[in-house]
Amino acid sequence: MTDKLAEIDIDESTEKLVINMSRISALDATAIQKIEELVERCKSLSVELYLCHVNKQPMKALKKAKIYDELGEERFYKNLEFGTGGLRGIM
């Protein structure tokens, strides 16, 4: 996962970024660090970051690292279909 996070290409023209986390069963310290860096990159470019289908352990890790609080509950969706469907109304 950490490699894929580093490969995400966002710039000034990117408005929203949705990440499907359904295949991620656990996050280690390195993954949390990469997510924190991505959150900062998104903030610096005014990109709205949304996380979908976050499993139990990753959610616990995101909350412990305060990433959940930093992004806000409204940036987390139960599944990708709901997430992209919900985003259609604000795009």
Coordinates of N, CA and C in Angstrom, one line a residue:
M1 N 0.8 -1.2 0.0 CA 0.0 0.0 0.0 C 0.9 1.3 0.0
T2 N 1.9 1.3 0.7 CA 2.7 2.5 0.8 C 3.3 2.9 -0.5
D3 N 3.7 1.9 -1.4 CA 4.1 2.2 -2.7 C 3.0 2.9 -3.5
K4 N 1.8 2.4 -3.4 CA 0.7 2.9 -4.2 C 0.4 4.3 -3.8
L5 N 0.5 4.6 -2.5 CA 0.2 6.0 -2.0 C 1.2 6.9 -2.5
A6 N 2.4 6.5 -2.6 CA 3.5 7.4 -3.1 C 3.3 7.7 -4.6
E7 N 2.6 6.8 -5.3 CA 2.4 6.9 -6.8 C 1.2 7.8 -7.1
I8 N 0.4 8.1 -6.2 CA -0.8 8.9 -6.5 C -0.4 10.3 -7.0
D9 N -0.9 10.6 -8.1 CA -0.5 11.8 -8.8 C -1.7 12.9 -8.7
I10 N -1.4 13.8 -7.8 CA -2.4 14.9 -7.7 C -1.7 16.2 -7.9
D11 N -2.5 17.2 -8.4 CA -1.9 18.5 -8.7 C -3.0 19.6 -8.5
E12 N -2.8 20.8 -8.9 CA -3.7 21.9 -8.7 C -5.1 21.6 -9.4
S13 N -5.1 20.8 -10.4 CA -6.3 20.5 -11.1 C -7.2 19.5 -10.5
T14 N -6.6 18.7 -9.5 CA -7.3 17.7 -8.8 C -8.2 18.3 -7.8
E15 N -9.5 18.0 -7.8 CA -10.5 18.5 -6.8 C -10.7 17.5 -5.7
K16 N -10.9 16.3 -6.0 CA -11.3 15.3 -5.1 C -10.5 14.0 -5.3
L17 N -10.1 13.3 -4.3 CA -9.4 12.0 -4.4 C -10.2 11.0 -3.5
V18 N -10.6 9.9 -4.1 CA -11.3 8.8 -3.4 C -10.4 7.6 -3.3
I19 N -10.1 7.1 -2.2 CA -9.3 5.9 -2.0 C -10.2 4.7 -1.5
N20 N -10.2 3.6 -2.2 CA -10.9 2.4 -1.8 C -9.9 1.6 -1.0
M21 N -10.3 1.4 0.3 CA -9.4 0.7 1.2 C -9.9 -0.7 1.5
S22 N -10.8 -1.2 0.7 CA -11.4 -2.5 1.0 C -10.5 -3.7 1.1
R23 N -9.4 -3.6 0.4 CA -8.4 -4.7 0.4 C -7.3 -4.6 1.4
I24 N -7.4 -3.5 2.3 CA -6.4 -3.3 3.3 C -6.9 -3.8 4.6
S25 N -6.3 -4.8 5.1 CA -6.8 -5.4 6.4 C -6.0 -4.8 7.6
A26 N -4.9 -4.2 7.4 CA -4.1 -3.6 8.5 C -3.2 -2.5 8.0
L27 N -2.9 -1.6 8.9 CA -2.0 -0.5 8.6 C -0.9 -0.5 9.6
D28 N 0.3 -0.4 9.1 CA 1.5 -0.3 10.1 C 1.9 1.1 10.2
A29 N 2.9 1.4 10.9 CA 3.4 2.7 11.2 C 3.8 3.4 9.9
T30 N 4.5 2.6 9.0 CA 4.9 3.2 7.7 C 3.7 3.6 6.8
A31 N 2.7 2.8 6.8 CA 1.5 3.1 6.0 C 0.8 4.4 6.6
I32 N 0.7 4.5 7.9 CA 0.1 5.6 8.6 C 0.9 6.9 8.2
Q33 N 2.2 6.8 8.2 CA 3.1 7.9 7.8 C 2.8 8.4 6.4
K34 N 2.7 7.4 5.5 CA 2.4 7.7 4.1 C 1.0 8.4 3.9
I35 N 0.0 7.9 4.7 CA -1.3 8.5 4.7 C -1.2 9.9 5.2
E36 N -0.5 10.1 6.3 CA -0.3 11.5 6.8 C 0.3 12.4 5.8
E37 N 1.3 11.9 5.0 CA 1.9 12.7 4.0 C 0.9 13.0 2.9
L38 N 0.1 12.0 2.5 CA -0.9 12.3 1.5 C -1.9 13.3 1.9
V39 N -2.4 13.2 3.2 CA -3.3 14.2 3.7 C -2.7 15.6 3.6
E40 N -1.4 15.7 4.0 CA -0.8 17.0 3.9 C -0.7 17.5 2.4
R41 N -0.3 16.6 1.5 CA -0.3 17.0 0.1 C -1.6 17.4 -0.4
C42 N -2.7 16.7 0.0 CA -4.0 17.1 -0.4 C -4.4 18.5 0.2
K43 N -4.1 18.7 1.4 CA -4.4 20.0 2.0 C -3.7 21.1 1.3
S44 N -2.4 20.9 1.0 CA -1.6 22.0 0.4 C -2.1 22.3 -1.0
L45 N -2.8 21.3 -1.7 CA -3.3 21.6 -3.0 C -4.8 21.8 -3.0
S46 N -5.4 21.9 -1.8 CA -6.9 22.0 -1.7 C -7.6 20.9 -2.4
V47 N -7.1 19.7 -2.2 CA -7.8 18.5 -2.7 C -8.5 17.8 -1.6
E48 N -9.8 17.5 -1.8 CA -10.6 16.8 -0.8 C -10.3 15.3 -0.9
L49 N -9.9 14.8 0.2 CA -9.6 13.3 0.3 C -10.7 12.6 1.0
Y50 N -11.1 11.5 0.3 CA -12.2 10.6 0.9 C -11.7 9.2 1.0
L51 N -12.0 8.5 2.0 CA -11.6 7.1 2.2 C -12.8 6.3 2.3
C52 N -12.9 5.2 1.5 CA -14.0 4.3 1.4 C -13.7 2.9 1.9
H53 N -14.7 2.3 2.5 CA -14.6 0.9 2.9 C -13.3 0.6 3.8
V54 N -13.2 1.4 4.8 CA -12.0 1.2 5.7 C -12.4 0.1 6.7
N55 N -11.6 -0.9 6.7 CA -11.8 -2.1 7.6 C -11.5 -1.7 9.0
K56 N -11.9 -2.6 9.9 CA -11.8 -2.3 11.4 C -10.4 -1.9 11.9
Q57 N -9.4 -2.7 11.6 CA -8.1 -2.4 12.1 C -7.5 -1.1 11.5
P58 N -7.6 -0.9 10.2 CA -7.2 0.4 9.6 C -7.9 1.6 10.2
M59 N -9.2 1.4 10.4 CA -10.0 2.5 11.0 C -9.5 2.8 12.4
K60 N -9.2 1.8 13.2 CA -8.6 2.0 14.5 C -7.3 2.7 14.5
A61 N -6.4 2.3 13.5 CA -5.1 2.9 13.4 C -5.3 4.4 12.9
L62 N -6.2 4.7 12.0 CA -6.4 6.0 11.6 C -7.0 6.9 12.7
K63 N -7.8 6.4 13.5 CA -8.3 7.1 14.7 C -7.2 7.4 15.7
K64 N -6.4 6.4 16.0 CA -5.3 6.5 16.9 C -4.3 7.6 16.4
A65 N -4.0 7.6 15.1 CA -3.1 8.6 14.6 C -3.8 10.0 14.4
K66 N -5.0 10.1 14.7 CA -5.8 11.4 14.6 C -6.1 11.8 13.2
I67 N -5.8 10.9 12.2 CA -6.2 11.2 10.8 C -7.7 11.2 10.6
Y68 N -8.4 10.4 11.3 CA -9.9 10.4 11.2 C -10.4 11.7 11.7
D69 N -9.9 12.2 12.8 CA -10.4 13.5 13.3 C -9.9 14.6 12.4
E70 N -8.7 14.5 11.8 CA -8.2 15.6 11.0 C -9.1 15.7 9.7
L71 N -9.4 14.6 9.1 CA -10.2 14.6 7.9 C -11.7 14.9 8.2
G72 N -12.2 14.3 9.3 CA -13.6 14.5 9.6 C -14.4 13.3 9.1
E73 N -15.4 13.0 9.9 CA -16.3 11.8 9.7 C -16.9 11.8 8.3
E74 N -17.2 13.0 7.8 CA -17.8 13.2 6.4 C -16.9 12.8 5.3
R75 N -15.7 12.5 5.5 CA -14.7 12.1 4.5 C -14.6 10.5 4.5
F76 N -15.3 9.8 5.3 CA -15.2 8.4 5.3 C -16.6 7.8 4.9
Y77 N -16.5 6.9 3.9 CA -17.7 6.2 3.4 C -17.6 4.7 3.7
K78 N -18.8 4.1 3.9 CA -18.9 2.7 4.2 C -18.4 1.8 3.1
N79 N -18.7 2.2 1.9 CA -18.2 1.5 0.7 C -18.0 2.4 -0.5
L80 N -17.3 1.9 -1.5 CA -17.0 2.8 -2.6 C -18.2 3.2 -3.4
E81 N -19.2 2.3 -3.6 CA -20.4 2.7 -4.3 C -21.1 3.9 -3.6
F82 N -21.3 3.8 -2.3 CA -21.9 4.9 -1.6 C -21.0 6.1 -1.6
G83 N -19.7 5.9 -1.5 CA -18.8 7.1 -1.5 C -18.9 7.8 -2.8
T84 N -18.8 7.1 -4.0 CA -18.8 7.8 -5.2 C -20.2 8.3 -5.6
G85 N -21.2 7.6 -5.1 CA -22.6 8.1 -5.3 C -22.9 9.3 -4.5
G86 N -22.4 9.4 -3.3 CA -22.5 10.5 -2.4 C -21.8 11.7 -3.0
L87 N -20.6 11.5 -3.6 CA -19.8 12.5 -4.1 C -20.4 13.1 -5.4
R88 N -21.2 12.4 -6.1 CA -21.8 12.9 -7.4 C -22.5 14.2 -7.1
G89 N -23.2 14.2 -6.0 CA -24.0 15.4 -5.6 C -23.2 16.6 -5.4
I90 N -21.9 16.5 -5.0 CA -21.1 17.6 -4.7 C -20.0 17.9 -5.7
M91 N -19.9 17.1 -6.8 CA -18.9 17.3 -7.8 C -19.4 18.3 -8.9

